Amino acid sequence: MPRMNGLSAYGELPSMSGAASLLARTSEDARKTAWPYAWEHCPPDGNNFYIESIVAFPSNGVLTELLSYPIPDGMRLDLEYLMFFYVGISLLDGRNLCTWQLATDTPANVVGITTPVMPSGYNVPYWGSIQISKGSPSQGPWPFPRKHTFKARDVVSVNVLTTNPFPETGGQFLTCLQGHEYPAEPSS
């Protein structure tokens, strides 16, 4: 009789190696879905997250918001992949012509002290001054090397600043964030 998943047909003894592999597979699957391993796998009550934008080249010297996403109440967002890429021109990265920033609660349109209450945002550590494009449409998004969890009501944004001689026309910025969103408190 054929054996399936390490189990034998009725009346036969089970295969020891097949049964052991079945148990190993089961415990591995349990580890992947068990809470609180959200940094490795999306919780059962979570959702995959993906947001993208395409923005025409802005004027040089102006901090421009390429993408913005407010985290809903009661949720968290773990960022796993991102893409900072421009198309339409041929420039070498790393020449201080284009700087991306991944920020939280930092709107691009606030310049100077013009409002009574300034935003209390911050650039994500190590991602506040990126001068080399990350990811591409052909190779896919760039794996975010350190998981970063955004909490409820955070506004995640990607901003860009270009300087001369970066062209002001003829191209677009492609931006994408990917990860998973899940409740701050697990459902029981």
XYZ file of N, CA, C and O in Angstrom:
752
model
N 0.836 -1.176 0.000
C 0.000 0.000 0.000
C 0.887 1.249 0.000
O 1.892 1.281 0.674
N 0.466 2.311 -0.710
C 1.268 3.541 -0.727
C 1.152 4.279 0.601
O 0.125 4.227 1.268
N 2.219 4.930 0.947
C 2.237 5.708 2.183
C 2.112 7.185 1.819
O 2.727 7.650 0.874
N 1.329 7.903 2.592
C 1.156 9.332 2.351
C 1.435 10.092 3.636
O 0.921 9.749 4.690
N 2.284 11.135 3.531
C 2.602 11.985 4.674
C 3.118 11.196 5.873
O 2.863 11.550 7.011
N 3.827 10.110 5.628
C 4.399 9.330 6.714
C 3.413 8.393 7.373
O 3.780 7.656 8.271
N 2.154 8.410 6.970
C 1.165 7.532 7.563
C 0.963 6.335 6.654
O 1.014 6.436 5.438
N 0.723 5.211 7.254
C 0.551 3.997 6.463
C -0.925 3.729 6.239
O -1.789 4.363 6.841
N -1.179 2.820 5.364
C -2.565 2.411 5.108
C -3.089 1.649 6.314
O -2.335 1.225 7.198
N -4.359 1.438 6.378
C -4.990 0.759 7.495
C -4.384 -0.627 7.672
O -4.223 -1.388 6.733
N -4.010 -0.947 8.888
C -3.490 -2.272 9.203
C -1.995 -2.380 9.089
O -1.430 -3.416 9.410
N -1.272 -1.347 8.632
C 0.180 -1.401 8.526
C 0.794 -0.512 9.592
O 0.162 0.410 10.095
N 2.039 -0.804 9.930
C 2.759 0.030 10.884
C 3.200 1.313 10.192
O 3.566 1.294 9.018
N 3.189 2.427 10.898
C 3.607 3.681 10.268
C 5.113 3.694 10.020
O 5.874 3.049 10.727
N 5.532 4.420 9.021
C 6.938 4.606 8.712
C 7.527 5.583 9.726
O 7.008 6.685 9.896
N 8.581 5.213 10.406
C 9.176 6.070 11.436
C 9.744 7.353 10.825
O 9.549 8.427 11.361
N 10.449 7.251 9.712
C 11.030 8.457 9.113
C 9.930 9.355 8.543
O 10.008 10.574 8.631
N 8.893 8.756 7.983
C 7.781 9.554 7.449
C 7.021 10.254 8.562
O 6.633 11.421 8.437
N 6.796 9.563 9.677
C 6.097 10.162 10.806
C 6.922 11.294 11.412
O 6.397 12.343 11.771
N 8.239 11.112 11.498
C 9.107 12.157 12.049
C 9.092 13.391 11.158
O 9.035 14.523 11.654
N 9.116 13.209 9.843
C 9.087 14.373 8.956
C 7.739 15.084 9.034
O 7.665 16.302 8.936
N 6.662 14.332 9.236
C 5.344 14.948 9.390
C 5.292 15.796 10.661
O 4.807 16.923 10.652
N 5.851 15.270 11.756
C 5.867 16.036 13.000
C 6.731 17.280 12.869
O 6.375 18.346 13.362
N 7.873 17.180 12.217
C 8.748 18.330 12.026
C 8.054 19.399 11.184
O 8.135 20.584 11.469
N 7.370 18.998 10.142
C 6.660 19.931 9.278
C 5.540 20.625 10.054
O 5.325 21.811 9.931
N 4.855 19.879 10.872
C 3.748 20.444 11.641
C 4.250 21.477 12.644
O 3.675 22.547 12.763
N 5.337 21.197 13.363
C 5.849 22.156 14.334
C 6.407 23.395 13.637
O 6.276 24.506 14.134
N 7.024 23.226 12.470
C 7.519 24.374 11.707
C 6.358 25.255 11.247
O 6.416 26.476 11.355
N 5.290 24.632 10.753
C 4.114 25.410 10.345
C 3.515 26.137 11.535
O 3.061 27.274 11.415
N 3.499 25.501 12.694
C 2.964 26.133 13.899
C 3.807 27.335 14.298
O 3.284 28.368 14.689
N 5.124 27.213 14.177
C 5.995 28.341 14.511
C 5.769 29.512 13.582
O 5.841 30.660 13.980
N 5.488 29.249 12.315
C 5.295 30.327 11.355
C 4.035 31.128 11.618
O 3.974 32.299 11.308
N 3.019 30.519 12.163
C 1.762 31.224 12.359
C 1.511 31.613 13.808
O 0.539 32.294 14.095
N 2.346 31.174 14.720
C 2.112 31.462 16.141
C 2.395 32.926 16.449
O 3.361 33.503 15.973
N 1.530 33.524 17.219
C 1.744 34.873 17.707
C 2.776 34.781 18.810
O 2.769 33.802 19.537
N 3.684 35.630 19.022
C 3.882 36.959 18.474
C 5.036 37.036 17.478
O 5.870 37.900 17.586
N 5.134 36.157 16.534
C 6.237 36.180 15.573
C 5.923 37.079 14.386
O 6.236 36.759 13.247
N 5.342 38.237 14.645
C 4.963 39.142 13.560
C 6.178 39.681 12.817
O 6.069 40.093 11.679
N 7.345 39.696 13.447
C 8.530 40.174 12.753
C 8.986 39.203 11.678
O 9.753 39.547 10.815
N 8.506 37.981 11.716
C 8.898 36.975 10.735
C 7.760 36.574 9.819
O 7.967 36.329 8.645
N 6.551 36.474 10.342
C 5.399 36.024 9.567
C 4.187 36.852 9.953
O 4.020 37.220 11.114
N 3.354 37.105 8.992
C 2.133 37.860 9.246
C 1.223 37.066 10.183
O 0.994 35.881 9.967
N 0.705 37.674 11.248
C -0.195 36.965 12.154
C -1.459 36.514 11.429
O -1.819 37.080 10.395
N -2.150 35.514 11.957
C -3.353 35.016 11.295
C -4.413 36.093 11.070
O -5.143 36.046 10.095
N -4.492 37.087 11.958
C -5.497 38.130 11.775
C -4.919 39.385 11.117
O -5.520 40.440 11.150
N -3.754 39.272 10.476
C -3.134 40.390 9.778
C -3.415 40.359 8.288
O -4.006 39.412 7.764
N -2.979 41.404 7.608
C -3.157 41.520 6.154
C -1.839 41.891 5.511
O -1.046 42.649 6.082
N -1.615 41.390 4.307
C -0.470 41.842 3.540
C -0.701 43.296 3.162
O -1.828 43.721 2.927
N 0.372 44.070 3.106
C 0.299 45.501 2.851
C 1.141 45.839 1.636
O 2.274 45.378 1.517
N 0.594 46.655 0.735
C 1.334 47.103 -0.443
C 0.770 48.449 -0.866
O -0.443 48.604 -1.011
N 1.641 49.437 -1.034
C 1.229 50.741 -1.529
C 2.322 51.244 -2.461
O 3.514 51.021 -2.211
N 1.911 51.879 -3.552
C 2.886 52.382 -4.524
C 2.437 53.734 -5.040
O 1.263 54.103 -4.931
N 3.382 54.471 -5.616
C 3.060 55.759 -6.236
C 4.022 56.032 -7.384
O 5.138 55.511 -7.417
N 3.550 56.858 -8.307
C 4.361 57.343 -9.425
C 4.194 58.857 -9.437
O 3.076 59.360 -9.544
N 5.309 59.585 -9.298
C 5.265 61.043 -9.226
C 6.260 61.607 -10.231
O 7.403 61.149 -10.300
N 5.824 62.618 -10.994
C 6.718 63.282 -11.946
C 7.822 64.006 -11.187
O 7.650 64.407 -10.031
N 8.967 64.179 -11.838
C 10.089 64.852 -11.194
C 9.657 66.218 -10.676
O 9.033 66.992 -11.397
N 9.988 66.531 -9.420
C 9.627 67.841 -8.861
C 10.669 68.896 -9.205
O 11.706 68.596 -9.800
N 10.404 70.111 -8.800
C 11.393 71.182 -8.949
C 12.565 70.896 -8.021
O 12.385 70.380 -6.908
N 13.749 71.243 -8.461
C 14.939 71.027 -7.642
C 14.897 71.920 -6.406
O 14.408 73.048 -6.450
N 15.396 71.402 -5.298
C 15.465 72.156 -4.059
C 14.188 72.144 -3.240
O 14.114 72.793 -2.208
N 13.164 71.396 -3.680
C 11.892 71.338 -2.966
C 11.695 69.921 -2.437
O 11.688 68.963 -3.212
N 11.534 69.794 -1.115
C 11.250 68.492 -0.530
C 9.840 68.093 -0.948
O 8.876 68.791 -0.668
N 9.719 66.971 -1.643
C 8.441 66.551 -2.224
C 8.031 65.201 -1.666
O 8.832 64.276 -1.598
N 6.771 65.104 -1.266
C 6.234 63.843 -0.754
C 5.865 62.944 -1.925
O 5.074 63.318 -2.780
N 6.452 61.749 -1.950
C 6.171 60.787 -3.014
C 5.060 59.827 -2.624
O 4.315 59.349 -3.480
N 4.952 59.531 -1.348
C 3.985 58.546 -0.883
C 3.697 58.814 0.587
O 4.591 59.208 1.335
N 2.451 58.603 1.001
C 2.076 58.796 2.394
C 0.994 57.792 2.755
O 0.088 57.542 1.966
N 1.105 57.215 3.956
C 0.102 56.261 4.412
C -0.109 56.405 5.916
O 0.815 56.193 6.702
N -1.337 56.760 6.351
C -1.624 56.816 7.787
C -2.014 55.431 8.307
O -2.883 54.769 7.743
N -1.372 55.004 9.384
C -1.681 53.702 9.974
C -3.021 53.827 10.707
O -3.186 54.714 11.542
N -3.998 52.954 10.415
C -5.306 53.052 11.073
C -5.215 52.799 12.585
O -4.287 52.161 13.079
N -6.213 53.321 13.305
C -6.304 53.093 14.750
C -6.305 51.599 15.051
O -6.953 50.815 14.364
N -5.586 51.204 16.094
C -5.577 49.816 16.545
C -4.730 48.880 15.707
O -4.748 47.671 15.918
N -3.976 49.420 14.747
C -3.170 48.574 13.857
C -1.691 48.907 14.006
O -1.312 49.936 14.547
N -0.864 48.010 13.499
C 0.581 48.203 13.378
C 0.979 47.823 11.954
O 0.305 47.022 11.319
N 2.084 48.362 11.511
C 2.598 48.057 10.179
C 4.057 47.677 10.303
O 4.856 48.418 10.875
N 4.413 46.496 9.806
C 5.807 46.080 9.712
C 6.241 46.237 8.266
O 5.651 45.633 7.371
N 7.268 47.039 8.054
C 7.782 47.269 6.708
C 8.804 46.184 6.374
O 9.724 45.931 7.155
N 8.622 45.519 5.237
C 9.526 44.443 4.832
C 10.313 44.768 3.562
O 11.442 44.335 3.402
N 9.697 45.487 2.626
C 10.340 45.806 1.352
C 10.012 47.245 0.970
O 8.968 47.776 1.360
N 10.896 47.863 0.182
C 10.631 49.201 -0.332
C 11.278 49.360 -1.702
O 12.136 48.561 -2.096
N 10.826 50.365 -2.430
C 11.441 50.686 -3.718
C 11.532 52.200 -3.837
O 10.526 52.892 -3.712
N 12.756 52.711 -4.034
C 13.025 54.106 -4.355
C 13.728 54.063 -5.716
O 14.885 53.659 -5.792
N 13.072 54.504 -6.754
C 13.629 54.341 -8.100
C 13.147 55.472 -8.990
O 12.040 55.969 -8.821
N 13.961 55.894 -9.928
C 13.518 56.877 -10.909
C 13.717 56.321 -12.314
O 14.627 55.541 -12.568
N 12.819 56.694 -13.200
C 12.881 56.250 -14.595
C 12.823 57.470 -15.502
O 12.335 58.524 -15.116
N 13.347 57.302 -16.706
C 13.274 58.363 -17.703
C 14.573 59.098 -17.920
O 14.684 59.903 -18.832
N 15.571 58.863 -17.069
C 16.862 59.525 -17.222
C 17.968 58.526 -16.935
O 17.733 57.464 -16.372
N 19.171 58.890 -17.300
C 20.334 58.046 -17.038
C 21.320 58.851 -16.198
O 22.079 59.658 -16.717
N 21.256 58.662 -14.882
C 22.157 59.336 -13.944
C 22.807 58.293 -13.048
O 22.211 57.260 -12.760
N 23.995 58.583 -12.594
C 24.658 57.707 -11.637
C 24.180 58.060 -10.233
O 24.082 59.235 -9.869
N 23.892 57.044 -9.443
C 23.480 57.255 -8.056
C 24.654 57.754 -7.213
O 25.814 57.589 -7.579
N 24.335 58.329 -6.069
C 25.348 58.685 -5.086
C 26.071 59.985 -5.347
O 27.128 60.223 -4.770
N 25.554 60.855 -6.195
C 26.221 62.125 -6.490
C 25.516 63.313 -5.837
O 25.642 64.440 -6.298
N 24.767 63.075 -4.790
C 24.041 64.111 -4.055
C 23.038 64.869 -4.914
O 22.705 66.007 -4.620
N 22.548 64.246 -5.979
C 21.550 64.887 -6.832
C 20.133 64.546 -6.401
O 19.197 65.284 -6.682
N 19.983 63.405 -5.735
C 18.658 62.934 -5.338
C 18.788 62.259 -3.967
O 19.608 61.366 -3.794
N 17.980 62.723 -3.022
C 18.019 62.152 -1.669
C 16.607 61.771 -1.251
O 15.722 62.625 -1.203
N 16.404 60.489 -0.956
C 15.127 59.996 -0.455
C 15.170 59.959 1.066
O 16.233 59.779 1.664
N 14.007 60.077 1.683
C 13.906 59.875 3.123
C 12.619 59.128 3.434
O 11.569 59.400 2.871
N 12.750 58.143 4.307
C 11.609 57.412 4.841
C 11.354 58.012 6.214
O 12.237 57.985 7.080
N 10.167 58.592 6.388
C 9.896 59.357 7.606
C 8.562 58.969 8.216
O 7.711 58.364 7.567
N 8.393 59.355 9.469
C 7.139 59.162 10.188
C 6.682 60.503 10.724
O 7.470 61.203 11.370
N 5.443 60.857 10.432
C 4.831 62.091 10.935
C 5.626 63.340 10.563
O 5.691 64.298 11.332
N 6.249 63.339 9.389
C 7.003 64.490 8.917
C 6.485 64.886 7.542
O 6.948 64.374 6.527
N 5.512 65.784 7.483
C 5.004 66.189 6.175
C 6.050 66.983 5.405
O 6.837 67.725 5.982
N 6.067 66.804 4.100
C 7.060 67.464 3.258
C 6.773 68.947 3.103
O 7.665 69.720 2.790
N 5.541 69.389 3.312
C 5.200 70.786 3.048
C 5.428 71.716 4.231
O 5.130 72.886 4.154
N 5.933 71.233 5.352
C 6.217 72.103 6.496
C 7.617 72.671 6.321
O 8.591 71.943 6.304
N 7.716 73.991 6.157
C 9.006 74.653 5.998
C 9.116 75.720 7.070
O 8.308 76.647 7.111
N 10.080 75.608 7.929
C 10.264 76.601 8.982
C 9.195 76.504 10.055
O 8.352 75.621 10.059
N 9.208 77.433 10.960
C 8.241 77.441 12.049
C 7.089 78.347 11.623
O 7.138 79.558 11.793
N 6.062 77.732 11.057
C 4.925 78.508 10.574
C 3.637 78.139 11.282
O 2.644 78.811 11.123
N 3.656 77.086 12.052
C 2.444 76.664 12.754
C 2.734 76.617 14.239
O 3.886 76.420 14.650
N 1.714 76.813 15.079
C 1.967 76.790 16.515
C 2.451 75.435 17.024
O 3.211 75.364 17.961
N 2.004 74.349 16.409
C 2.408 73.018 16.853
C 3.116 72.325 15.694
O 2.503 72.053 14.669
N 4.391 72.087 15.855
C 5.167 71.430 14.804
C 4.978 69.918 14.908
O 4.768 69.389 15.994
N 5.058 69.203 13.789
C 4.945 67.751 13.855
C 6.106 67.156 14.643
O 7.203 67.677 14.615
N 5.829 66.087 15.350
C 6.858 65.454 16.177
C 7.406 64.217 15.481
O 7.606 63.201 16.103
N 7.611 64.302 14.192
C 8.048 63.151 13.420
C 9.547 62.952 13.444
O 10.289 63.697 14.071
N 9.963 61.927 12.736
C 11.377 61.587 12.668
C 11.638 60.802 11.386
O 10.744 60.208 10.809
N 12.873 60.830 10.941
C 13.300 59.968 9.849
C 13.587 58.595 10.437
O 14.151 58.491 11.522
N 13.195 57.546 9.730
C 13.480 56.193 10.186
C 15.002 56.047 10.241
O 15.702 56.427 9.296
N 15.549 55.555 11.360
C 17.001 55.446 11.486
C 17.650 54.764 10.277
O 17.187 53.734 9.815
N 18.706 55.388 9.785
C 19.499 54.947 8.637
C 18.775 55.142 7.297
O 19.321 54.820 6.264
N 17.548 55.630 7.303
C 16.794 55.797 6.055
C 16.346 57.236 5.864
O 15.396 57.513 5.153
N 17.038 58.189 6.476
C 16.677 59.589 6.347
C 17.418 60.316 5.255
O 17.073 61.437 4.906
N 18.455 59.685 4.686
C 19.255 60.350 3.660
C 19.817 59.311 2.691
O 21.011 59.054 2.655
N 18.936 58.722 1.892
C 19.330 57.664 0.950
C 19.617 58.296 -0.414
O 18.756 58.950 -0.990
N 20.822 58.094 -0.922
C 21.212 58.704 -2.188
C 21.429 57.678 -3.293
O 21.892 58.019 -4.377
N 21.110 56.441 -3.024
C 21.243 55.369 -4.013
C 19.881 54.718 -4.169
O 19.253 54.342 -3.179
N 19.407 54.592 -5.397
C 18.089 53.992 -5.613
C 18.071 52.561 -5.069
O 19.075 51.864 -5.098
N 16.922 52.161 -4.564
C 16.753 50.830 -3.966
C 15.621 50.122 -4.685
O 14.521 50.646 -4.786
N 15.884 48.912 -5.181
C 14.877 48.147 -5.894
C 14.652 48.702 -7.290
O 15.177 49.753 -7.660
N 13.886 47.964 -8.087
C 13.547 48.405 -9.450
C 12.348 47.603 -9.932
O 12.051 46.543 -9.373
N 11.665 48.085 -10.969
C 10.537 47.308 -11.494
C 10.958 45.935 -12.017
O 10.198 44.982 -11.917
N 12.166 45.818 -12.545
C 12.598 44.533 -13.090
C 13.075 43.561 -12.007
O 12.893 42.357 -12.127
N 13.686 44.076 -10.935
C 14.208 43.205 -9.878
C 13.314 43.149 -8.655
O 13.547 42.353 -7.760
N 12.308 43.984 -8.595
C 11.392 43.982 -7.465
C 11.854 44.888 -6.345
O 12.911 45.519 -6.431
N 11.066 44.961 -5.277
C 11.409 45.826 -4.155
C 12.663 45.363 -3.417
O 13.041 44.199 -3.473
N 13.266 46.287 -2.721
C 14.474 46.054 -1.940
C 14.077 45.533 -0.564
O 13.224 46.113 0.098
N 14.691 44.446 -0.069
C 14.346 43.957 1.279
C 14.818 44.957 2.338
O 15.971 45.363 2.339
N 13.908 45.357 3.174
C 14.232 46.279 4.262
C 15.080 45.500 5.258
O 14.618 44.525 5.842
N 16.344 45.879 5.482
C 17.250 45.032 6.260
C 16.892 44.910 7.733
O 17.200 43.920 8.362
N 16.243 45.907 8.289
C 15.850 45.856 9.692
C 14.360 46.134 9.731
O 13.923 47.171 9.291
N 13.616 45.197 10.268
C 12.171 45.430 10.365
C 11.926 46.673 11.197
O 12.579 46.890 12.212
N 11.009 47.477 10.740
C 10.610 48.649 11.500
C 9.101 48.600 11.657
O 8.383 48.462 10.676
N 8.645 48.704 12.884
C 7.215 48.653 13.157
C 6.700 50.068 13.379
O 7.243 50.812 14.199
N 5.679 50.419 12.619
C 5.001 51.693 12.787
C 3.738 51.435 13.586
O 3.056 50.443 13.366
N 3.424 52.331 14.491
C 2.258 52.121 15.354
C 1.045 52.889 14.827
O 1.158 53.678 13.886
N -0.097 52.656 15.454
C -1.348 53.298 15.060
C -1.185 54.821 15.040
O -0.499 55.396 15.885
N -1.783 55.445 14.057
C -1.800 56.891 13.838
C -0.490 57.463 13.344
O -0.392 58.673 13.138
N 0.556 56.651 13.177
C 1.755 57.141 12.503
C 1.406 57.404 11.046
O 0.609 56.671 10.453
N 2.011 58.421 10.475
C 1.851 58.677 9.048
C 3.208 58.396 8.412
O 4.167 59.155 8.589
N 3.298 57.288 7.705
C 4.538 56.875 7.051
C 4.617 57.603 5.714
O 3.655 57.596 4.948
N 5.754 58.220 5.442
C 5.886 58.931 4.175
C 7.268 58.704 3.578
O 8.234 58.423 4.284
N 7.328 58.821 2.260
C 8.589 58.806 1.523
C 8.679 60.151 0.837
O 7.780 60.550 0.082
N 9.763 60.878 1.122
C 9.980 62.199 0.549
C 11.258 62.167 -0.274
O 12.127 61.320 -0.062
N 11.373 63.127 -1.195
C 12.574 63.206 -2.014
C 12.978 64.670 -2.173
O 12.131 65.560 -2.207
N 14.283 64.890 -2.247
C 14.846 66.213 -2.492
C 15.845 66.077 -3.628
O 16.753 65.246 -3.560
N 15.666 66.854 -4.680
C 16.595 66.832 -5.808
C 17.336 68.156 -5.882
O 16.821 69.187 -5.455
N 18.560 68.116 -6.415
C 19.368 69.327 -6.570
C 19.893 69.401 -7.999
O 19.940 68.400 -8.711
N 20.294 70.603 -8.410
C 20.868 70.769 -9.752
C 22.126 69.933 -9.874
O 22.864 69.823 -8.907
N 22.367 69.308 -10.986
C 21.702 69.353 -12.286
C 20.694 68.224 -12.510
O 20.541 67.754 -13.630
N 19.982 67.787 -11.466
C 18.961 66.755 -11.655
C 17.878 67.340 -12.556
O 17.377 68.432 -12.304
N 17.495 66.620 -13.625
C 16.490 67.174 -14.542
C 15.131 67.335 -13.855
O 14.745 66.518 -13.025
N 14.414 68.400 -14.205
C 13.111 68.653 -13.607
C 11.971 68.108 -14.460
O 10.816 68.175 -14.051
N 12.275 67.599 -15.625
C 11.238 67.019 -16.489
C 11.778 65.751 -17.127
O 12.969 65.481 -17.099
N 10.863 64.984 -17.703
C 11.269 63.825 -18.480
C 11.358 62.523 -17.718
O 11.827 61.526 -18.260
N 10.934 62.497 -16.471
C 11.017 61.255 -15.725
C 10.033 61.203 -14.574
O 9.277 62.148 -14.333
N 10.077 60.075 -13.870
C 9.158 59.851 -12.757
C 9.859 59.081 -11.647
O 10.756 58.282 -11.901
N 9.404 59.328 -10.420
C 9.842 58.544 -9.274
C 8.851 57.422 -9.049
O 7.645 57.654 -8.978
N 9.347 56.196 -8.924
C 8.528 55.038 -8.578
C 8.836 54.697 -7.120
O 9.994 54.527 -6.760
N 7.791 54.623 -6.328
C 7.962 54.370 -4.903
C 7.003 53.270 -4.471
O 5.864 53.235 -4.930
N 7.464 52.383 -3.604
C 6.599 51.306 -3.123
C 7.033 50.921 -1.716
O 8.219 50.927 -1.391
N 6.045 50.602 -0.874
C 6.279 50.045 0.457
C 5.479 48.763 0.553
O 4.338 48.708 0.101
N 6.082 47.738 1.136
C 5.424 46.435 1.229
C 5.740 45.816 2.585
O 6.844 45.948 3.094
N 4.763 45.147 3.165
C 4.944 44.494 4.445
C 3.654 43.836 4.883
O 2.929 43.292 4.060
N 3.362 43.924 6.178
C 2.062 43.445 6.636
C 1.556 44.314 7.789
O 2.317 44.874 8.555
N 0.235 44.403 7.815
C -0.465 45.207 8.795
C -1.286 44.269 9.670
O -1.916 43.338 9.155
N -1.267 44.496 10.985
C -1.951 43.575 11.881
C -2.440 44.345 13.118
O -1.935 45.425 13.411
N -3.426 43.803 13.819
C -3.918 44.476 15.016
C -2.828 44.601 16.077
O -2.006 43.700 16.245
N -2.836 45.722 16.785
C -1.856 45.948 17.844
C -2.008 44.927 18.955
O -1.044 44.495 19.558
N -3.231 44.512 19.211
C -3.507 43.477 20.189
C -4.056 42.261 19.440
O -5.008 42.393 18.671
N -3.468 41.078 19.648
C -3.946 39.899 18.919
C -5.365 39.550 19.316
O -5.777 39.744 20.459
N -6.130 39.061 18.337
C -7.490 38.605 18.655
C -7.415 37.254 19.354
O -6.520 36.462 19.129
N -8.342 37.011 20.237
C -8.291 35.742 20.973
C -9.340 34.779 20.500
O -10.141 35.012 19.696
